[in-house]
Tab-separated table of C-alpha atoms in Angstrom:
chain	number	residue	atom	x	y	z
H	14	MET	CA	40.320	-19.599	-37.589
H	15	ARG	CA	39.609	-17.232	-34.709
H	16	VAL	CA	36.056	-16.673	-33.584
H	17	PHE	CA	34.350	-15.040	-30.658
H	18	GLN	CA	31.403	-17.187	-29.667
H	19	ILE	CA	28.851	-17.591	-26.901
H	20	GLU	CA	29.367	-21.161	-25.782
H	21	GLY	CA	28.085	-23.550	-23.117
H	22	ALA	CA	25.365	-21.264	-21.787
H	23	TRP	CA	23.916	-17.812	-22.442
H	24	GLY	CA	25.429	-14.832	-20.678
H	25	MET	CA	28.178	-12.312	-21.378
H	26	GLU	CA	30.554	-14.350	-19.185
H	27	ASN	CA	30.264	-17.169	-21.757
H	28	LEU	CA	31.376	-15.002	-24.679
H	29	LYS	CA	34.836	-16.376	-25.403
H	30	LEU	CA	37.650	-16.215	-27.937
H	31	SER	CA	37.800	-19.635	-29.558
H	32	GLN	CA	38.688	-21.569	-32.719
H	33	ARG	CA	36.630	-23.158	-35.497
H	34	PRO	CA	37.554	-24.948	-38.734
H	35	GLU	CA	37.575	-22.734	-41.815
H	36	PRO	CA	34.362	-23.132	-43.858
H	37	LYS	CA	34.467	-23.881	-47.608
H	38	PRO	CA	31.987	-22.338	-50.036
H	39	GLY	CA	29.514	-24.634	-51.764
H	40	PRO	CA	27.539	-23.876	-54.936
H	41	GLY	CA	26.221	-20.316	-54.876
H	42	GLN	CA	28.311	-19.407	-51.830
H	43	VAL	CA	31.293	-17.149	-51.172
H	44	SER	CA	34.024	-17.078	-48.532
H	45	VAL	CA	34.736	-13.630	-47.079
H	46	GLN	CA	37.992	-12.857	-45.257
H	47	MET	CA	36.750	-10.401	-42.648
H	48	ARG	CA	38.586	-7.078	-42.231
H	49	ALA	CA	36.463	-5.208	-39.678
H	50	ALA	CA	33.231	-5.342	-37.686
H	51	SER	CA	31.099	-2.845	-35.805
H	52	LEU	CA	28.849	-2.936	-32.767
H	53	ASN	CA	25.161	-2.163	-32.356
H	54	TYR	CA	23.039	-1.963	-29.211
H	55	ARG	CA	21.545	-5.311	-30.255
H	56	ASP	CA	24.929	-6.961	-29.675
H	57	LEU	CA	24.668	-6.212	-25.950
H	58	VAL	CA	21.293	-7.972	-25.802
H	59	VAL	CA	22.032	-11.147	-27.796
H	60	PRO	CA	24.511	-12.759	-25.329
H	61	GLU	CA	21.835	-12.574	-22.624
H	62	ARG	CA	19.327	-14.240	-24.996
H	63	GLY	CA	17.341	-11.052	-24.917
H	64	TYR	CA	15.347	-11.940	-28.027
H	65	GLY	CA	14.281	-15.361	-26.750
H	66	SER	CA	14.105	-18.173	-29.281
H	67	TYR	CA	14.863	-15.717	-32.127
H	68	THR	CA	18.398	-15.393	-30.722
H	69	GLY	CA	19.282	-18.877	-31.990
H	70	THR	CA	21.202	-21.766	-30.466
H	71	LEU	CA	24.700	-22.199	-29.033
H	72	PRO	CA	27.482	-21.899	-29.901
H	73	LEU	CA	26.758	-18.568	-31.600
H	74	ILE	CA	29.146	-16.048	-33.176
H	75	PRO	CA	27.833	-12.532	-32.351
H	76	LEU	CA	27.707	-9.184	-34.232
H	77	SER	CA	25.777	-8.496	-37.395
H	78	ASP	CA	27.942	-5.853	-39.075
H	79	GLY	CA	31.251	-6.195	-40.865
H	80	VAL	CA	33.219	-5.973	-44.077
H	81	GLY	CA	35.695	-8.281	-45.794
H	82	ILE	CA	37.291	-9.431	-49.036
H	83	VAL	CA	35.861	-12.261	-51.119
H	84	SER	CA	38.600	-14.916	-50.923
H	85	GLU	CA	36.918	-17.861	-52.660
H	86	ILE	CA	33.721	-18.491	-54.617
H	87	GLY	CA	31.646	-21.602	-55.148
H	88	GLN	CA	30.231	-22.975	-58.371
H	89	GLY	CA	27.716	-20.746	-60.133
H	90	VAL	CA	28.555	-17.495	-58.317
H	91	HIS	CA	28.023	-14.425	-60.508
H	92	ARG	CA	27.200	-11.458	-58.209
H	93	VAL	CA	30.740	-11.035	-56.876
H	94	ALA	CA	34.278	-12.116	-57.696
H	95	VAL	CA	37.409	-12.965	-55.723
H	96	GLY	CA	38.964	-9.718	-54.486
H	97	ASP	CA	35.694	-7.779	-54.176
H	98	ARG	CA	35.182	-5.957	-50.885
H	99	VAL	CA	31.738	-6.736	-49.497
H	100	CYS	CA	29.467	-6.323	-46.493
H	101	PRO	CA	27.267	-9.188	-45.369
H	102	VAL	CA	23.558	-8.325	-45.450
H	103	TYR	CA	21.892	-8.235	-42.015
H	104	PHE	CA	18.786	-10.180	-43.099
H	105	GLN	CA	20.285	-12.889	-45.273
H	106	ASN	CA	16.956	-13.916	-46.861
H	107	TRP	CA	15.402	-10.466	-47.387
H	108	ILE	CA	16.373	-9.407	-50.893
H	109	GLY	CA	13.439	-7.087	-51.528
H	110	GLY	CA	9.694	-6.724	-51.208
H	111	GLU	CA	7.566	-6.799	-48.077
H	112	PRO	CA	8.832	-8.334	-44.831
H	113	ASP	CA	7.545	-11.710	-43.680
H	114	LEU	CA	8.437	-14.138	-40.899
H	115	GLU	CA	11.117	-15.997	-42.857
H	116	ARG	CA	12.775	-12.802	-44.077
H	117	LEU	CA	12.841	-11.205	-40.629
H	118	THR	CA	14.189	-14.206	-38.719
H	119	GLN	CA	17.353	-14.963	-40.677
H	120	SER	CA	19.601	-12.259	-39.237
H	121	LEU	CA	23.349	-12.313	-38.648
H	122	GLY	CA	24.627	-12.385	-35.076
H	123	GLY	CA	21.600	-14.400	-33.976
H	124	PRO	CA	20.164	-16.772	-35.013
H	125	ILE	CA	22.787	-17.000	-37.808
H	126	ASP	CA	26.488	-16.826	-36.897
H	127	GLY	CA	27.767	-13.263	-37.171
H	128	THR	CA	30.872	-11.291	-38.082
H	129	MET	CA	33.264	-11.889	-35.156
H	130	THR	CA	35.217	-14.448	-37.144
H	131	ASP	CA	38.218	-14.462	-39.467
H	132	LEU	CA	36.252	-16.085	-42.294
H	133	MET	CA	32.549	-16.146	-43.191
H	134	CYS	CA	30.826	-18.420	-45.697
H	135	LEU	CA	27.634	-16.856	-47.073
H	136	SER	CA	25.244	-17.090	-50.001
H	137	GLU	CA	26.266	-14.794	-52.840
H	138	GLN	CA	22.786	-13.286	-52.445
H	139	GLY	CA	23.693	-12.210	-48.897
H	140	VAL	CA	26.571	-9.831	-49.657
H	141	VAL	CA	26.872	-6.402	-51.305
H	142	LYS	CA	29.867	-4.559	-52.773
H	143	VAL	CA	30.892	-1.394	-50.924
H	144	PRO	CA	32.156	1.978	-52.238
H	145	ALA	CA	35.911	2.283	-52.721
H	146	HIS	CA	36.233	5.592	-50.837
H	147	LEU	CA	35.258	4.028	-47.503
H	148	ALA	CA	37.845	2.700	-45.057
H	149	ASP	CA	37.200	-0.817	-43.770
H	150	ILE	CA	35.943	0.344	-40.379
H	151	GLU	CA	33.616	2.835	-42.079
H	152	ALA	CA	32.178	0.195	-44.399
H	153	ALA	CA	31.775	-2.202	-41.466
H	154	SER	CA	29.318	0.207	-39.812
H	155	LEU	CA	26.763	0.114	-42.656
H	156	PRO	CA	24.674	-3.101	-42.577
H	157	CYS	CA	22.508	-2.422	-39.519
H	158	ALA	CA	22.633	1.184	-38.260
H	159	ALA	CA	23.008	2.903	-41.632
H	160	LEU	CA	20.363	0.828	-43.387
H	161	THR	CA	17.931	1.309	-40.496
H	162	ALA	CA	18.303	5.082	-40.833
H	163	TRP	CA	18.005	4.904	-44.623
H	164	SER	CA	14.837	2.785	-44.377
H	165	ALA	CA	13.293	5.230	-41.904
H	166	LEU	CA	13.852	8.141	-44.281
H	167	THR	CA	13.124	6.497	-47.630
H	168	THR	CA	10.725	3.621	-46.934
H	169	ALA	CA	8.827	4.487	-43.744
H	170	SER	CA	8.642	8.077	-45.019
H	171	ALA	CA	9.607	9.327	-48.473
H	172	THR	CA	11.680	12.253	-47.207
H	173	LYS	CA	11.990	15.088	-49.702
H	174	PRO	CA	13.697	18.498	-49.813
H	175	GLY	CA	12.187	20.929	-47.327
H	176	ASP	CA	10.728	18.269	-45.042
H	177	ARG	CA	11.282	18.776	-41.328
H	178	VAL	CA	12.813	15.816	-39.526
H	179	LEU	CA	13.463	15.346	-35.812
H	180	ILE	CA	16.134	12.861	-34.691
H	181	GLN	CA	16.642	11.660	-31.132
H	182	GLY	CA	20.177	11.351	-29.757
H	183	CYS	CA	23.638	10.811	-31.221
H	184	GLY	CA	23.859	7.029	-31.517
H	185	GLY	CA	24.790	5.158	-34.662
H	186	VAL	CA	21.314	5.206	-36.251
H	187	ALA	CA	20.783	8.845	-35.255
H	188	LEU	CA	23.979	10.124	-36.858
H	189	PHE	CA	23.328	8.196	-40.065
H	190	ALA	CA	19.785	9.589	-40.084
H	191	LEU	CA	21.208	13.107	-39.782
H	192	GLN	CA	23.639	12.559	-42.647
H	193	PHE	CA	21.015	10.977	-44.916
H	194	ALA	CA	18.327	13.557	-44.088
H	195	LYS	CA	20.676	16.379	-45.073
H	196	LEU	CA	21.622	14.480	-48.228
H	197	LEU	CA	17.897	14.333	-49.072
H	198	GLY	CA	17.472	18.080	-48.503
H	199	ALA	CA	15.558	18.020	-45.226
H	200	HIS	CA	15.644	20.505	-42.341
H	201	VAL	CA	16.902	18.528	-39.334
H	202	THR	CA	16.437	18.999	-35.591
H	203	VAL	CA	18.501	16.846	-33.208
H	204	ILE	CA	17.725	16.477	-29.515
H	205	THR	CA	20.694	15.363	-27.441
H	206	SER	CA	22.062	15.330	-23.902
H	207	SER	CA	24.790	17.993	-23.842
H	208	ASP	CA	25.878	21.276	-25.372
H	209	GLU	CA	29.071	19.560	-26.567
H	210	ARG	CA	27.056	17.044	-28.595
H	211	MET	CA	24.828	19.817	-29.885
H	212	ALA	CA	27.927	21.511	-31.301
H	213	LYS	CA	29.095	18.284	-32.931
H	214	VAL	CA	25.806	17.595	-34.722
H	215	ARG	CA	25.704	21.231	-35.874
H	216	GLN	CA	29.055	20.573	-37.552
H	217	LEU	CA	27.461	17.579	-39.289
H	218	GLY	CA	24.692	19.783	-40.667
H	219	ALA	CA	21.921	19.827	-38.046
H	220	ASP	CA	19.796	22.938	-38.550
H	221	ALA	CA	18.467	23.063	-34.984
H	222	THR	CA	19.406	21.403	-31.701
H	223	ILE	CA	17.833	21.000	-28.269
H	224	ASN	CA	19.513	19.860	-25.061
H	225	TYR	CA	16.795	17.629	-23.609
H	226	ARG	CA	18.416	17.604	-20.179
H	227	ALA	CA	18.276	21.404	-20.006
H	228	VAL	CA	14.864	21.493	-21.707
H	229	PRO	CA	12.907	18.415	-20.520
H	230	GLU	CA	9.745	19.603	-22.329
H	231	TRP	CA	11.531	19.610	-25.671
H	232	ALA	CA	8.312	19.174	-27.654
H	233	LYS	CA	7.309	22.723	-26.676
H	234	ALA	CA	10.707	24.034	-27.779
H	235	THR	CA	10.164	22.607	-31.272
H	236	ARG	CA	7.151	24.816	-31.971
H	237	ASP	CA	9.294	27.790	-32.926
H	238	ILE	CA	11.551	25.546	-35.034
H	239	THR	CA	8.649	24.212	-37.124
H	240	LEU	CA	6.613	27.461	-36.968
H	241	GLY	CA	3.898	25.463	-35.229
H	242	ARG	CA	3.501	23.069	-38.155
H	243	GLY	CA	5.136	20.034	-36.596
H	244	TYR	CA	7.574	17.517	-38.050
H	245	ASP	CA	7.011	15.459	-41.177
H	246	LEU	CA	9.116	12.622	-39.735
H	247	ILE	CA	10.400	11.784	-36.271
H	248	VAL	CA	13.136	9.164	-35.958
H	249	GLU	CA	11.949	7.687	-32.657
H	250	LEU	CA	14.808	6.046	-30.773
H	251	GLY	CA	13.883	6.603	-27.136
H	252	GLY	CA	10.623	4.736	-26.849
H	253	GLU	CA	8.649	4.907	-23.625
H	254	GLN	CA	9.920	8.273	-22.339
H	255	THR	CA	10.135	10.106	-25.670
H	256	LEU	CA	7.084	8.876	-27.601
H	257	PRO	CA	4.550	11.043	-25.695
H	258	GLN	CA	6.460	14.186	-26.674
H	259	SER	CA	6.975	12.944	-30.233
H	260	LEU	CA	3.211	12.671	-30.582
H	261	ARG	CA	2.897	16.302	-29.508
H	262	CYS	CA	5.229	17.631	-32.175
H	263	ILE	CA	4.546	15.408	-35.200
H	264	ARG	CA	2.428	17.161	-37.832
H	265	PRO	CA	-1.034	15.876	-38.726
H	266	GLY	CA	-0.446	13.079	-41.232
H	267	GLY	CA	3.231	12.794	-40.280
H	268	THR	CA	5.230	9.628	-39.663
H	269	ILE	CA	6.944	8.404	-36.515
H	270	ALA	CA	9.579	5.814	-37.437
H	271	MET	CA	9.726	3.513	-34.415
H	272	ILE	CA	13.267	2.177	-34.136
H	273	GLY	CA	14.577	2.195	-30.566
H	274	ILE	CA	13.283	1.633	-27.046
H	275	LEU	CA	16.298	2.950	-25.147
H	276	SER	CA	14.152	4.542	-22.423
H	277	GLY	CA	11.720	1.646	-22.048
H	278	SER	CA	9.413	-0.558	-24.103
H	279	ALA	CA	6.005	0.146	-22.516
H	280	MET	CA	3.512	2.385	-24.295
H	281	ALA	CA	2.310	4.990	-21.839
H	282	THR	CA	0.796	7.765	-23.917
H	283	SER	CA	-2.490	9.132	-25.191
H	284	LEU	CA	-3.610	7.104	-28.175
H	285	GLY	CA	-6.018	9.871	-29.078
H	286	LEU	CA	-3.245	11.965	-30.638
H	287	ILE	CA	-2.456	9.164	-33.079
H	288	ILE	CA	-6.062	9.068	-34.229
H	289	THR	CA	-6.966	12.754	-34.257
H	290	ARG	CA	-3.761	13.749	-36.044
H	291	GLN	CA	-3.899	10.704	-38.340
H	292	VAL	CA	-0.310	9.901	-37.413
H	293	ARG	CA	1.448	6.966	-39.002
H	294	MET	CA	3.623	4.911	-36.638
H	295	GLN	CA	5.911	2.615	-38.616
H	296	GLY	CA	8.234	0.059	-37.056
H	297	VAL	CA	11.645	-0.081	-38.755
H	298	THR	CA	13.962	-3.082	-38.463
H	299	VAL	CA	17.017	-2.541	-40.691
H	300	GLY	CA	15.836	-3.253	-44.265
H	301	HIS	CA	16.321	-5.422	-47.350
H	302	ARG	CA	19.222	-5.873	-49.746
H	303	ASP	CA	17.637	-3.734	-52.466
H	304	GLY	CA	17.476	-0.870	-49.974
H	305	PHE	CA	21.067	-1.517	-48.905
H	306	GLU	CA	22.287	-1.225	-52.483
H	307	ALA	CA	20.250	1.946	-53.084
H	308	MET	CA	21.806	3.424	-49.937
H	309	LEU	CA	25.289	2.455	-51.125
H	310	ARG	CA	24.705	4.237	-54.443
H	311	ALA	CA	23.768	7.397	-52.549
H	312	ILE	CA	26.797	7.070	-50.253
H	313	ASP	CA	29.069	6.615	-53.273
H	314	GLN	CA	27.510	9.495	-55.233
H	315	HIS	CA	27.919	11.962	-52.349
H	316	LYS	CA	31.119	10.423	-50.915
H	317	LEU	CA	29.460	10.290	-47.511
H	318	THR	CA	31.629	8.913	-44.696
H	319	PRO	CA	30.258	7.295	-41.516
H	320	ILE	CA	31.152	8.741	-38.121
H	321	VAL	CA	33.465	6.339	-36.253
H	322	ASP	CA	34.148	7.035	-32.592
H	323	ARG	CA	36.685	4.380	-31.624
H	324	THR	CA	38.232	1.170	-32.950
H	325	PHE	CA	39.192	-1.849	-30.837
H	326	ALA	CA	41.319	-4.895	-31.704
H	327	PHE	CA	39.628	-8.237	-32.419
H	328	GLU	CA	40.670	-9.581	-29.007
H	329	GLU	CA	39.134	-6.526	-27.304
H	330	LEU	CA	35.514	-7.327	-28.176
H	331	LYS	CA	34.379	-7.355	-24.550
H	332	GLU	CA	36.104	-4.039	-23.846
H	333	ALA	CA	34.348	-2.595	-26.898
H	334	MET	CA	31.004	-3.827	-25.571
H	335	VAL	CA	31.612	-2.211	-22.184
H	336	TYR	CA	32.457	1.051	-23.942
H	337	LEU	CA	29.304	0.883	-26.072
H	338	LYS	CA	27.179	0.190	-22.995
H	339	SER	CA	28.612	3.291	-21.287
H	340	GLY	CA	27.002	5.543	-23.900
H	341	ALA	CA	30.146	7.682	-24.072
H	342	GLN	CA	30.601	7.209	-27.820
H	343	PHE	CA	29.746	9.699	-30.561
H	344	GLY	CA	29.496	7.554	-33.671
H	345	LYS	CA	30.192	3.895	-34.311
H	346	VAL	CA	32.288	1.563	-32.154
H	347	CYS	CA	34.289	-0.713	-34.459
H	348	ILE	CA	36.492	-3.797	-34.353
H	349	SER	CA	39.586	-4.177	-36.532
H	350	HIS	CA	40.505	-7.695	-37.610
């Protein structure tokens, strides 16, 4: 079967199209014939061993997100049947409950082989059925970016109708957060880099938008939007450069869901605002299978469809990565098998 794998040594230059024997499912396992995959920012970091020992060992098949058809089941499998369309779960050992070291270190695309393969063999506990209305490339975008956004809104903060939510940017997590926040009845502000993108997120339901290039002090501009009250939840994706302003526009007692560090990973801000406003800062790393299935029920109920920017062929993985790194996309970058 075809695979893309990092082999020989770490580095993007060692990411190569290769071949492996087809795996066979053992007891409690399923084989999944992959139909599509999608890229996350993480996938640009893994080939360079950016997560250290947590990245795993070589050879390693990258990418965490994908969708496929169950083609064979092992003895004792009851959760799914041959012919079911499923997504692999990002954290293969995190079914539910609180995170711990074991649950957070068994992730697809490093250290466990990921989705850039024709056939995956996984525990039946590590897959979920996906709604019928979704195209393959849409379903492939769900395991990481969508669940991260869902966890930020429903676990890190129990978002309810009328809450005010601020979302940073127009990446995969951001657009899912916008869609889910509107589904939950929230008032949503999106800060982004151009008037064109502002118009696009307005079409997706954003109630307010700010061009942070035109208005560098965007925290001040939010005061009129929230009537001086501040935001109940901020989906923090920028990190070092955006966190200081997030702390100035979160309401007392509000939550900052820490997800991305796109502008840097250092913490250079006044800690006093966290204390005096009793702000909750909650790290969010994807989520568990129970959350994934709750999200899928909501997606199915409301017939929500993910935003896909562009689809590449299997052999074009490296071209897709270059495109993702450029930041030109609006929505998910996907791979068709």
